[in-house]
Amino acid sequence: MSSAVRAGAAATPVKPGRARLRIPTRTPHQAAAEAGSGRLGGRLAGVPWALPAVLFVGVLLVYPFFRSVYGSFFDDNGFTSHYVGLDNYTRLIDDPIFGRSLLNTVLWVAGTLLLPVLVGLAIAVATHRMRRGRIAQLVVVLPYAISGAATAVLWKFILTSDGTLNQVLRAVGLDSLARPWLLEWPASTISMIVASTWQATGLNVVLFAIGLRAIPRDTVEAAELDGATGWRMFRHITLPQLRSMSVVVVGMAVVNSLKAFDMVWILTQGGPARSSETLALTMYREAFLLFHVGYGSAIALVLSVIVVACSWLYLRRQMPGTSPR
Amino acid sequence: MGRTFRNLFVAGTVVLWLVPVYLLVVNALTPVASYTGNASWTSHGFALWDNLSTAWTKAGIGHSFLQSLMYAVVCGGAAVLIAAMAAFAVVVLPLPKPAFWFWLIYSGTLFPLQMFLAPLFGMYADGNLYDTRLGLMLVYVAYAVPFAFFLVRNQMTTMPPEVTEAAMLDGASFWRIFWRIHIPLMASSLGAAFIFQFTAVWNDLLFGITLSRSPDVQPVMATLSNLNNAYASSGPPVILAGALIVSVPTLVVFLTFRGLFLRGVAATAR
């Protein structure tokens, strides 16, 4: 912090006159650079300001990331380690648990991308300009404030074999549908995705509602004059106008689908027989419970590659101005 | 026709969303002694305060609750300040290759947490940070910075550069420009970032169970998870009461700062 103060104090005031003549169409970056770098603390003036963030992220996130990549080439049981090359990765291919775990992760990502986003959009559109629609929105948002662990504890209650869901199914005569939800795959994974939809949808409703309110009335009225109603209105007016908000919603859904850990850890601990594990959980079990640290790192790297590839493809298209090129 | 369908859809959704909340409350009310072993739809008596106090004191939720509150406030606040400084550097100040710095800091959100855990565990064991409050707080700050940075940076780019230029012409230092101009003007996104990061730290389970072990250090979600594993001994009403307790801070923060949160997110999405 003190270095930041010094950098600020060292900047001598810019002489008025030069900047006044310019048409203000540049970023402060360019302005500062042009105004004479010496007087503004040089072209590196930003470095001390960015340094704390870079240190935290660099030391505690980026360095461990690369350390993890390196560690995935070793057979490490927490006490001894020796180089095994790509063995950890070839082991993944034959490991049936890894295959199931990968499948579960894909289900989670697809499920948490599709369900909360589509349901959220439907609720936001339905409650938009509806009497008491705000109250309905608030009810759906409520679970967002409940933490993942608390949500999982609550849903365990609903989904266990003698839980409330099965009680309801038996009460209405649908005994055949009652099942031990958490003890059979794929019912376990699907019901956990539903539980997480219950929690995650609210935020999307709020975000889409903001987006809907921002649509200019004129646009809607013009479309109405042209005879657009219902689905056509939604498809050609509402949806395109919600684009910038959808970017945020989908971006957050990607982050949320990684949170799959809490829910799975508390509801099934990945069981029975590791059938409902996601990659996040398989990695945790291998590295911290079975002490296969190198193997765990390899799993984490596979997960990272999937996530980074998705985020990269997505962000590169959606965030102009930050592309490294 | 469309209107009826819409009303039915909304009513159905509201009911579906309320049922789990109702179950949570009703079963947290039931006295442990009269709990039948099955989830019930009506409360058998009123023992909410007993269950809450059992969860708070005997199950240790209270102690880790206060710890987590400290983690969430301190780390959330520190992360937002650090992120705002970094955003200021990347957007406003002269800095070579701002896009590189952006990606370096933002990369923290791209990787799944699992990728950091094993090396962090090793580093913490070597550096005597394992199972310490300081250790957890450091990693929470690091974990919270990238997304806060993303939010603040997005709003900062929408600010007209003339504002900064005018201040520079008046001879203000960077320090002054940051505190007197950017911090006040960024209030909504800073607030939204704080709420996001407060919630993220509060809700953390994974770092809590891997980097700490003792009750004096563990965050509240780890305690709740342990309580849940000991299901039979403490009884579901107590666990649900615990779930109620841990939901209070995020609920309060969210309901209190809803306007700020929404404005911040809206400003970011533009």
Coordinates of C-alpha atoms in Angstrom, one line a residue:
Chain A
M1 CA 0.0 0.0 0.0
S2 CA 2.7 2.5 0.9
S3 CA 4.4 1.9 -2.5
A4 CA 1.0 2.8 -4.1
V5 CA 1.0 6.0 -2.2
R6 CA 4.4 6.9 -3.3
A7 CA 3.6 6.2 -6.9
G8 CA 0.6 8.5 -6.6
A9 CA 2.5 11.2 -4.9
A10 CA 5.4 11.1 -7.4
A11 CA 3.0 12.0 -10.2
T12 CA 3.4 15.7 -10.9
P13 CA 0.3 17.5 -12.0
V14 CA -0.3 17.5 -15.8
K15 CA -0.1 21.0 -17.3
P16 CA -3.5 22.1 -18.4
G17 CA -3.9 23.0 -22.0
R18 CA -2.7 20.0 -23.8
A19 CA -5.6 17.7 -23.0
R20 CA -8.2 20.3 -23.5
L21 CA -7.7 20.5 -27.2
R22 CA -8.3 16.8 -27.7
I23 CA -11.5 15.1 -28.8
P24 CA -12.3 12.8 -25.8
T25 CA -12.5 9.5 -27.7
R26 CA -9.6 7.6 -26.0
T27 CA -9.2 5.4 -23.0
P28 CA -7.6 6.8 -20.0
H29 CA -4.7 4.5 -20.8
Q30 CA -3.9 6.2 -24.0
A31 CA -4.5 9.6 -22.5
A32 CA -2.1 8.9 -19.7
A33 CA 0.5 7.5 -22.0
E34 CA 0.4 10.4 -24.3
A35 CA 0.4 13.0 -21.6
G36 CA 4.0 12.3 -21.0
S37 CA 4.9 9.1 -19.1
G38 CA 7.4 10.7 -16.7
R39 CA 4.9 13.0 -15.2
L40 CA 2.4 10.2 -14.6
G41 CA 4.7 7.9 -12.8
G42 CA 5.8 6.2 -16.0
R43 CA 4.1 3.5 -18.0
L44 CA 4.5 1.1 -15.1
A45 CA 2.4 3.3 -12.7
G46 CA -0.3 0.6 -12.7
V47 CA 1.9 -2.2 -11.5
P48 CA 1.9 -1.5 -7.7
W49 CA -1.9 -1.3 -7.9
A50 CA -2.3 -4.6 -9.6
L51 CA 0.4 -6.3 -7.5
P52 CA -1.6 -7.4 -4.5
A53 CA -4.2 -9.1 -6.7
V54 CA -1.5 -10.7 -8.8
L55 CA 0.4 -11.9 -5.7
F56 CA -2.7 -13.5 -4.2
V57 CA -3.9 -15.1 -7.4
G58 CA -0.3 -16.0 -8.5
V59 CA 0.9 -17.6 -5.3
L60 CA -2.3 -19.3 -4.1
L61 CA -4.0 -20.2 -7.4
V62 CA -1.8 -20.0 -10.4
Y63 CA 1.3 -21.6 -8.9
P64 CA -0.6 -24.5 -7.3
F65 CA -2.3 -25.0 -10.7
F66 CA 1.1 -25.6 -12.4
R67 CA 2.4 -27.5 -9.4
S68 CA -0.7 -29.8 -9.8
V69 CA 0.1 -30.3 -13.5
Y70 CA 3.6 -31.2 -12.7
G71 CA 2.5 -33.5 -9.9
S72 CA 0.2 -35.4 -12.2
F73 CA 3.3 -37.1 -13.8
F74 CA 4.3 -38.6 -10.4
D75 CA 3.1 -41.5 -8.4
D76 CA 2.7 -39.7 -5.1
N77 CA 1.1 -41.3 -2.1
G78 CA 1.7 -38.3 0.2
F79 CA 5.0 -39.7 1.6
T80 CA 7.0 -40.9 -1.4
S81 CA 6.8 -40.0 -5.0
H82 CA 8.5 -41.1 -8.2
Y83 CA 8.2 -40.1 -11.8
V84 CA 5.8 -42.2 -13.8
G85 CA 5.3 -40.1 -16.9
L86 CA 1.8 -40.5 -18.4
D87 CA 0.9 -43.5 -16.4
N88 CA -1.7 -41.6 -14.4
Y89 CA -3.4 -40.6 -17.6
T90 CA -3.4 -44.0 -19.2
R91 CA -4.8 -45.4 -15.9
L92 CA -7.8 -43.0 -16.3
I93 CA -8.8 -44.6 -19.5
D94 CA -9.2 -48.1 -17.9
D95 CA -10.7 -46.8 -14.7
P96 CA -14.5 -47.5 -14.8
I97 CA -15.0 -45.1 -11.9
F98 CA -13.4 -42.3 -13.9
G99 CA -15.7 -43.1 -16.9
R100 CA -18.8 -42.9 -14.7
S101 CA -17.5 -39.8 -13.0
L102 CA -16.9 -38.1 -16.3
L103 CA -20.4 -39.0 -17.4
N104 CA -21.8 -37.6 -14.2
T105 CA -19.9 -34.4 -14.7
V106 CA -21.2 -34.0 -18.2
L107 CA -24.8 -34.6 -16.8
W108 CA -24.2 -32.0 -14.1
V109 CA -22.9 -29.4 -16.5
A110 CA -25.6 -30.0 -19.1
G111 CA -28.3 -30.2 -16.3
T112 CA -27.2 -27.1 -14.4
L113 CA -26.8 -25.2 -17.7
L114 CA -30.2 -26.2 -19.1
L115 CA -32.6 -26.5 -16.2
P116 CA -31.9 -23.4 -14.1
V117 CA -31.5 -21.2 -17.2
L118 CA -34.6 -22.4 -19.0
V119 CA -36.8 -22.5 -15.9
G120 CA -35.4 -19.2 -14.8
L121 CA -36.2 -17.6 -18.2
A122 CA -39.7 -19.1 -18.2
I123 CA -40.5 -17.8 -14.7
A124 CA -39.1 -14.4 -15.4
V125 CA -41.1 -14.0 -18.6
A126 CA -44.3 -15.3 -16.9
T127 CA -44.0 -13.1 -13.9
H128 CA -43.0 -10.0 -15.9
R129 CA -45.7 -7.3 -15.6
M130 CA -47.9 -9.7 -13.7
R131 CA -49.8 -8.6 -10.6
R132 CA -48.0 -9.9 -7.6
G133 CA -45.3 -11.3 -9.9
R134 CA -42.6 -9.8 -7.7
I135 CA -43.8 -11.9 -4.8
A136 CA -43.6 -15.1 -6.9
Q137 CA -40.1 -14.0 -8.0
L138 CA -39.1 -13.5 -4.4
V139 CA -40.3 -17.0 -3.4
V140 CA -38.1 -18.5 -6.1
V141 CA -35.1 -16.4 -5.1
L142 CA -35.3 -17.4 -1.5
P143 CA -33.4 -20.7 -1.9
Y144 CA -30.5 -18.8 -3.6
A145 CA -29.7 -17.3 -0.2
I146 CA -29.6 -20.8 1.4
S147 CA -26.2 -22.2 1.1
G148 CA -25.3 -25.3 -0.9
A149 CA -24.6 -27.4 2.2
A150 CA -27.8 -26.4 3.9
T151 CA -29.7 -27.1 0.7
A152 CA -28.2 -30.5 0.6
V153 CA -29.1 -31.2 4.2
L154 CA -32.7 -30.3 3.4
W155 CA -32.9 -32.3 0.2
K156 CA -31.4 -35.4 1.9
F157 CA -34.6 -35.2 4.0
I158 CA -36.8 -35.2 0.9
L159 CA -34.9 -37.8 -1.1
T160 CA -34.1 -40.5 1.3
S161 CA -35.9 -43.8 0.9
D162 CA -38.5 -43.0 3.5
G163 CA -38.3 -39.3 2.7
T164 CA -41.1 -36.9 1.9
L165 CA -41.0 -37.4 -1.9
N166 CA -41.7 -41.0 -1.6
Q167 CA -44.4 -40.3 1.0
V168 CA -46.1 -38.0 -1.4
L169 CA -45.8 -40.5 -4.3
R170 CA -47.4 -43.3 -2.1
A171 CA -50.1 -41.0 -0.8
V172 CA -51.3 -40.2 -4.4
G173 CA -51.1 -43.8 -5.4
L174 CA -48.0 -43.6 -7.5
D175 CA -46.2 -46.3 -5.5
S176 CA -44.5 -47.6 -8.6
L177 CA -42.7 -44.4 -9.0
A178 CA -41.3 -44.4 -5.5
R179 CA -37.8 -45.5 -5.3
P180 CA -34.7 -45.0 -3.2
W181 CA -33.7 -41.9 -5.1
L182 CA -30.2 -41.6 -3.8
L183 CA -29.3 -45.2 -3.9
E184 CA -29.8 -45.9 -7.6
W185 CA -27.9 -44.4 -10.5
P186 CA -28.9 -42.4 -12.6
A187 CA -31.8 -41.4 -10.4
S188 CA -29.3 -40.2 -7.8
T189 CA -27.5 -37.8 -10.2
I190 CA -30.7 -36.6 -11.7
S191 CA -32.4 -35.9 -8.4
M192 CA -29.4 -34.0 -7.2
I193 CA -29.4 -31.9 -10.3
V194 CA -33.1 -31.1 -9.6
A195 CA -32.2 -30.2 -6.0
S196 CA -29.5 -27.8 -7.3
T197 CA -32.0 -26.4 -9.8
W198 CA -34.3 -25.6 -6.9
Q199 CA -31.5 -23.5 -5.4
A200 CA -29.9 -21.9 -8.4
T201 CA -32.9 -20.9 -10.5
G202 CA -33.8 -17.8 -8.3
L203 CA -30.7 -15.8 -9.3
N204 CA -31.4 -16.4 -13.0
V205 CA -35.0 -15.2 -12.5
V206 CA -33.7 -12.0 -10.9
L207 CA -31.2 -11.4 -13.7
F208 CA -33.6 -12.1 -16.5
A209 CA -36.2 -9.9 -14.8
I210 CA -33.7 -7.0 -14.8
G211 CA -33.1 -7.7 -18.5
L212 CA -36.8 -7.7 -19.2
R213 CA -37.3 -4.4 -17.5
A214 CA -34.5 -2.9 -19.5
I215 CA -36.2 -3.6 -22.8
P216 CA -37.5 -0.3 -24.2
R217 CA -41.3 0.0 -24.3
D218 CA -41.2 1.4 -27.8
T219 CA -39.6 -1.8 -29.1
V220 CA -42.4 -3.9 -27.6
E221 CA -45.1 -1.5 -28.8
A222 CA -43.7 -1.4 -32.3
A223 CA -43.6 -5.1 -32.5
E224 CA -47.2 -5.3 -31.2
L225 CA -48.3 -2.9 -33.9
D226 CA -46.7 -5.2 -36.4
G227 CA -48.8 -8.0 -35.0
A228 CA -46.2 -9.9 -33.0
T229 CA -47.7 -11.7 -30.1
G230 CA -46.9 -14.6 -27.8
W231 CA -44.2 -16.9 -29.2
R232 CA -43.2 -14.6 -32.1
M233 CA -42.8 -11.7 -29.8
F234 CA -40.7 -13.8 -27.4
R235 CA -38.6 -15.3 -30.2
H236 CA -37.9 -12.1 -32.2
I237 CA -38.0 -9.3 -29.6
T238 CA -37.6 -10.6 -26.0
L239 CA -34.9 -13.2 -26.6
P240 CA -32.5 -11.0 -28.6
Q241 CA -33.0 -8.1 -26.2
L242 CA -32.0 -10.4 -23.3
R243 CA -28.8 -11.3 -25.0
S244 CA -26.4 -9.4 -22.8
M245 CA -28.1 -10.7 -19.7
S246 CA -27.9 -14.3 -21.0
V247 CA -24.2 -13.9 -21.2
V248 CA -24.0 -13.2 -17.5
V249 CA -26.5 -16.0 -16.6
V250 CA -24.8 -18.7 -18.7
G251 CA -21.4 -17.5 -17.4
M252 CA -22.5 -18.0 -13.8
A253 CA -24.2 -21.3 -14.6
V254 CA -20.8 -22.6 -15.7
V255 CA -19.3 -21.5 -12.4
N256 CA -22.2 -23.0 -10.5
S257 CA -22.0 -26.4 -12.2
L258 CA -18.5 -26.6 -10.7
K259 CA -20.1 -26.2 -7.2
A260 CA -21.6 -29.7 -7.7
F261 CA -19.2 -30.8 -5.0
D262 CA -21.2 -29.7 -1.9
M263 CA -24.5 -31.2 -3.0
V264 CA -23.0 -34.6 -3.9
W265 CA -20.7 -34.7 -0.9
I266 CA -23.5 -34.3 1.6
L267 CA -26.3 -36.2 -0.2
T268 CA -24.5 -39.3 -1.3
Q269 CA -20.8 -38.9 -0.7
G270 CA -20.5 -40.1 -4.3
G271 CA -22.1 -43.4 -3.4
P272 CA -23.4 -46.0 -3.5
A273 CA -20.2 -47.7 -4.7
R274 CA -19.0 -44.3 -6.1
S275 CA -21.7 -44.4 -8.8
S276 CA -22.7 -40.7 -8.4
E277 CA -19.3 -39.2 -8.1
T278 CA -18.4 -36.2 -10.2
L279 CA -14.9 -35.4 -11.3
A280 CA -14.6 -32.9 -8.5
L281 CA -15.5 -35.6 -5.9
T282 CA -13.4 -38.4 -7.5
M283 CA -10.4 -36.1 -7.3
Y284 CA -11.1 -35.3 -3.7
R285 CA -11.5 -38.9 -2.8
E286 CA -8.4 -40.1 -4.7
A287 CA -6.1 -37.3 -3.4
F288 CA -7.3 -36.8 0.2
L289 CA -9.0 -40.0 1.3
L290 CA -7.0 -42.6 -0.7
F291 CA -3.8 -40.6 -0.9
H292 CA -3.4 -41.1 -4.7
V293 CA -2.2 -37.5 -5.0
G294 CA -0.7 -37.8 -8.5
Y295 CA -3.7 -39.6 -9.8
G296 CA -6.0 -37.0 -8.2
S297 CA -4.0 -34.3 -9.9
A298 CA -4.4 -36.0 -13.3
I299 CA -8.2 -36.1 -12.7
A300 CA -8.2 -32.4 -11.7
L301 CA -6.3 -31.6 -14.8
V302 CA -8.8 -33.3 -17.0
L303 CA -11.6 -31.4 -15.3
S304 CA -9.6 -28.1 -15.7
V305 CA -9.1 -28.7 -19.4
I306 CA -12.9 -29.2 -19.9
V307 CA -13.7 -26.1 -17.8
V308 CA -11.1 -23.8 -19.3
A309 CA -12.0 -24.9 -22.9
C310 CA -15.7 -24.2 -22.3
S311 CA -15.0 -20.8 -20.6
W312 CA -12.5 -19.8 -23.2
L313 CA -14.7 -20.6 -26.1
Y314 CA -17.5 -18.8 -24.4
L315 CA -15.7 -15.7 -23.1
R316 CA -13.8 -15.1 -26.2
R317 CA -17.0 -14.7 -28.1
Q318 CA -18.8 -12.8 -25.4
M319 CA -16.3 -10.4 -24.0
P320 CA -14.9 -8.1 -26.6
G321 CA -11.9 -6.0 -25.6
T322 CA -10.2 -8.5 -23.4
S323 CA -8.9 -10.9 -26.0
P324 CA -5.1 -11.2 -25.6
R325 CA -4.6 -10.5 -29.2
Chain B
M1 CA -56.2 -18.9 -22.5
G2 CA -52.6 -17.8 -22.4
R3 CA -53.2 -15.8 -19.3
T4 CA -54.8 -18.7 -17.4
F5 CA -51.9 -21.0 -18.4
R6 CA -49.5 -18.4 -17.2
N7 CA -51.2 -18.0 -13.9
L8 CA -51.3 -21.7 -13.4
F9 CA -47.6 -22.0 -14.3
V10 CA -46.6 -19.3 -11.8
A11 CA -48.8 -20.7 -9.0
G12 CA -47.4 -24.2 -9.6
T13 CA -43.9 -22.9 -9.5
V14 CA -44.5 -21.0 -6.3
V15 CA -45.9 -24.1 -4.6
L16 CA -43.1 -26.3 -5.8
W17 CA -40.5 -23.9 -4.5
L18 CA -42.2 -23.4 -1.2
V19 CA -42.7 -27.1 -0.3
P20 CA -39.0 -27.7 0.6
V21 CA -38.9 -24.5 2.6
Y22 CA -42.0 -25.6 4.5
L23 CA -40.5 -29.0 5.2
L24 CA -37.4 -27.3 6.5
V25 CA -39.2 -25.1 8.9
V26 CA -41.8 -27.7 10.1
N27 CA -39.2 -30.4 10.8
A28 CA -36.9 -28.0 12.5
L29 CA -39.7 -27.2 14.9
T30 CA -40.3 -30.8 15.9
P31 CA -38.8 -31.8 19.3
V32 CA -36.1 -34.4 18.9
A33 CA -37.9 -36.7 21.4
S34 CA -41.1 -36.8 19.4
Y35 CA -39.4 -37.2 16.0
T36 CA -40.8 -40.4 14.5
G37 CA -37.8 -41.2 12.2
N38 CA -39.8 -40.1 9.2
A39 CA -40.2 -36.7 7.7
S40 CA -43.4 -35.2 8.9
W41 CA -45.8 -32.7 7.3
T42 CA -47.0 -31.3 10.5
S43 CA -45.1 -30.3 13.5
H44 CA -45.3 -32.5 16.6
G45 CA -45.0 -29.7 19.1
F46 CA -42.9 -26.6 19.1
A47 CA -39.2 -27.0 20.0
L48 CA -37.6 -24.6 17.6
W49 CA -35.7 -22.7 20.2
D50 CA -34.5 -25.9 21.8
N51 CA -33.3 -27.3 18.5
L52 CA -31.6 -24.0 17.6
S53 CA -29.8 -23.9 20.9
T54 CA -28.8 -27.5 20.7
A55 CA -27.4 -26.9 17.2
W56 CA -25.7 -23.7 18.2
T57 CA -24.0 -24.9 21.3
K58 CA -23.8 -28.7 21.5
A59 CA -23.3 -29.3 17.8
G60 CA -20.7 -26.4 17.7
I61 CA -22.5 -24.5 14.9
G62 CA -22.4 -21.3 17.0
H63 CA -18.6 -21.3 17.3
S64 CA -17.9 -21.9 13.7
F65 CA -20.7 -19.5 12.7
L66 CA -18.9 -16.6 14.3
Q67 CA -15.6 -17.8 12.7
S68 CA -17.2 -18.0 9.3
L69 CA -18.8 -14.6 9.7
M70 CA -15.3 -13.2 10.4
Y71 CA -13.9 -15.1 7.3
A72 CA -16.6 -13.9 5.1
V73 CA -16.6 -10.2 6.1
V74 CA -12.8 -9.8 6.3
C75 CA -11.9 -11.8 3.2
G76 CA -14.8 -10.5 1.2
G77 CA -13.9 -6.9 2.0
A78 CA -10.2 -7.4 1.5
A79 CA -10.8 -9.2 -1.8
V80 CA -13.1 -6.4 -3.1
L81 CA -10.5 -3.7 -2.2
I82 CA -7.7 -5.6 -3.8
A83 CA -9.8 -6.3 -6.9
A84 CA -10.8 -2.7 -7.2
M85 CA -7.2 -1.6 -7.1
A86 CA -6.3 -4.1 -9.8
A87 CA -9.3 -3.0 -11.9
F88 CA -8.1 0.6 -11.5
A89 CA -4.6 -0.4 -12.6
V90 CA -5.9 -2.4 -15.6
V91 CA -8.5 0.1 -16.8
V92 CA -7.3 3.6 -15.7
L93 CA -3.6 3.6 -15.1
P94 CA -0.8 3.2 -17.6
L95 CA 0.1 -0.4 -17.7
P96 CA 1.8 -2.4 -20.4
K97 CA -0.4 -5.2 -21.9
P98 CA -3.5 -4.7 -19.8
A99 CA -5.2 -7.7 -21.5
F100 CA -2.4 -9.9 -20.1
W101 CA -2.9 -8.7 -16.6
F102 CA -6.7 -9.1 -17.0
W103 CA -6.3 -12.8 -18.0
L104 CA -3.7 -13.4 -15.3
I105 CA -6.0 -12.3 -12.5
Y106 CA -9.2 -13.6 -14.1
S107 CA -7.6 -17.0 -14.7
G108 CA -8.3 -17.7 -11.0
T109 CA -11.9 -18.3 -11.7
L110 CA -11.4 -20.5 -14.7
F111 CA -9.8 -23.4 -12.9
P112 CA -11.9 -25.7 -10.8
L113 CA -11.0 -25.6 -7.1
Q114 CA -9.7 -29.2 -7.1
M115 CA -6.8 -28.1 -9.2
F116 CA -5.4 -26.1 -6.4
L117 CA -6.1 -28.4 -3.5
A118 CA -3.3 -30.9 -3.5
P119 CA -0.4 -28.4 -3.9
L120 CA -2.1 -26.0 -1.5
F121 CA -2.2 -28.8 1.1
G122 CA 1.5 -29.4 0.6
M123 CA 2.4 -25.7 0.7
Y124 CA 0.3 -25.2 3.8
A125 CA 1.8 -28.2 5.6
D126 CA 5.3 -26.9 4.8
G127 CA 4.5 -23.3 5.8
N128 CA 2.7 -24.2 9.0
L129 CA -0.5 -22.8 7.6
Y130 CA -2.4 -26.0 7.6
D131 CA -5.4 -25.8 10.1
T132 CA -4.8 -22.1 10.9
R133 CA -7.3 -19.3 10.5
L134 CA -4.7 -17.2 8.6
G135 CA -4.2 -20.0 6.1
L136 CA -7.9 -20.3 5.3
M137 CA -8.3 -16.5 5.1
L138 CA -5.4 -16.2 2.7
V139 CA -6.9 -18.8 0.3
Y140 CA -10.4 -17.2 0.6
V141 CA -9.0 -13.8 -0.4
A142 CA -7.2 -15.4 -3.3
Y143 CA -10.3 -17.3 -4.3
A144 CA -12.6 -14.2 -4.1
V145 CA -10.3 -11.7 -5.9
P146 CA -10.8 -12.9 -9.6
F147 CA -14.5 -12.7 -9.8
A148 CA -14.7 -9.4 -7.8
F149 CA -12.1 -8.1 -10.2
F150 CA -14.2 -9.2 -13.2
L151 CA -17.3 -7.4 -11.9
V152 CA -15.6 -4.1 -10.9
R153 CA -13.5 -4.0 -14.1
N154 CA -16.6 -4.4 -16.2
Q155 CA -18.2 -1.4 -14.6
M156 CA -15.0 0.6 -14.6
T157 CA -14.7 0.3 -18.4
T158 CA -18.1 2.1 -18.8
M159 CA -16.8 5.2 -16.9
P160 CA -15.9 8.1 -19.2
P161 CA -12.1 8.7 -19.2
E162 CA -12.7 12.4 -19.0
V163 CA -13.6 12.1 -15.4
T164 CA -10.1 10.8 -14.6
E165 CA -8.5 13.3 -16.9
A166 CA -10.2 16.2 -15.3
A167 CA -9.1 15.0 -11.9
M168 CA -5.5 14.6 -13.2
L169 CA -5.6 18.1 -14.6
D170 CA -6.6 19.3 -11.2
G171 CA -3.5 17.7 -9.9
A172 CA -5.0 14.8 -8.0
S173 CA -2.8 11.9 -7.2
F174 CA -3.7 8.4 -8.3
W175 CA -4.4 7.6 -4.7
R176 CA -6.8 10.5 -4.4
I177 CA -8.4 9.7 -7.8
F178 CA -9.0 6.1 -6.7
W179 CA -10.5 6.9 -3.3
R180 CA -12.4 10.1 -4.2
I181 CA -13.7 9.3 -7.7
H182 CA -13.6 5.6 -8.6
I183 CA -14.5 4.1 -5.2
P184 CA -17.7 6.3 -4.8
L185 CA -18.7 5.9 -8.5
M186 CA -18.2 2.1 -8.4
A187 CA -20.2 1.7 -5.2
S188 CA -22.9 -0.5 -6.8
S189 CA -20.5 -3.0 -8.4
L190 CA -18.3 -3.0 -5.3
G191 CA -21.3 -3.7 -3.2
A192 CA -22.5 -6.5 -5.6
A193 CA -19.0 -7.9 -5.6
F194 CA -18.8 -7.9 -1.9
I195 CA -22.2 -9.7 -1.6
F196 CA -21.1 -12.3 -4.1
Q197 CA -17.8 -12.9 -2.4
F198 CA -19.3 -12.8 1.1
T199 CA -21.7 -15.5 0.0
A200 CA -18.9 -17.5 -1.7
V201 CA -16.7 -17.5 1.4
W202 CA -19.6 -18.2 3.7
N203 CA -20.7 -21.2 1.5
D204 CA -17.3 -22.7 1.1
L205 CA -17.1 -26.4 2.0
L206 CA -14.2 -27.8 0.0
F207 CA -11.4 -25.5 1.3
G208 CA -12.8 -25.9 4.8
I209 CA -12.6 -29.7 4.9
T210 CA -9.3 -30.0 3.1
L211 CA -7.2 -27.2 4.7
S212 CA -8.5 -27.4 8.2
R213 CA -9.4 -30.0 10.8
S214 CA -10.0 -28.6 14.2
P215 CA -13.3 -27.0 15.3
D216 CA -11.4 -23.8 16.3
V217 CA -10.6 -23.2 12.6
Q218 CA -13.2 -25.0 10.5
P219 CA -15.8 -22.8 8.8
V220 CA -19.5 -23.3 9.4
M221 CA -20.3 -25.4 6.3
A222 CA -17.7 -28.0 7.3
T223 CA -19.3 -28.2 10.8
L224 CA -22.7 -28.6 9.2
S225 CA -21.4 -31.3 7.0
N226 CA -19.9 -33.1 9.9
L227 CA -23.1 -32.8 11.8
N228 CA -24.9 -34.3 8.9
N229 CA -22.6 -37.3 8.8
A230 CA -23.4 -37.9 12.5
Y231 CA -27.1 -37.9 11.5
A232 CA -28.3 -40.6 13.9
S233 CA -26.8 -39.2 17.0
S234 CA -28.1 -35.6 16.8
G235 CA -31.4 -36.1 15.1
P236 CA -32.7 -34.6 11.9
P237 CA -34.5 -31.7 13.6
V238 CA -31.2 -30.4 15.0
I239 CA -29.5 -30.7 11.7
L240 CA -32.3 -28.8 10.0
A241 CA -32.2 -26.2 12.7
G242 CA -28.5 -26.0 11.9
A243 CA -29.3 -25.5 8.2
L244 CA -31.7 -22.7 9.2
I245 CA -29.0 -21.0 11.3
V246 CA -26.3 -21.1 8.5
S247 CA -28.8 -19.7 6.0
V248 CA -29.5 -16.6 8.1
P249 CA -26.5 -14.4 7.2
T250 CA -26.7 -14.9 3.4
L251 CA -30.5 -14.4 3.6
V252 CA -30.1 -11.2 5.6
V253 CA -27.4 -9.8 3.4
F254 CA -29.3 -10.7 0.3
L255 CA -32.6 -9.2 1.4
T256 CA -31.0 -6.1 2.9
F257 CA -28.9 -5.3 -0.1
R258 CA -31.1 -6.5 -2.8
G259 CA -31.4 -3.2 -4.5
L260 CA -27.6 -2.6 -4.4
F261 CA -27.0 -6.2 -5.6
L262 CA -29.4 -5.8 -8.5
R263 CA -28.0 -2.4 -9.6
G264 CA -24.5 -3.8 -9.4
V265 CA -25.3 -6.8 -11.5
A266 CA -27.3 -4.7 -14.0
A267 CA -24.4 -2.3 -14.3
T268 CA -22.1 -5.2 -15.0
A269 CA -24.3 -6.8 -17.6
R270 CA -24.4 -3.7 -19.7

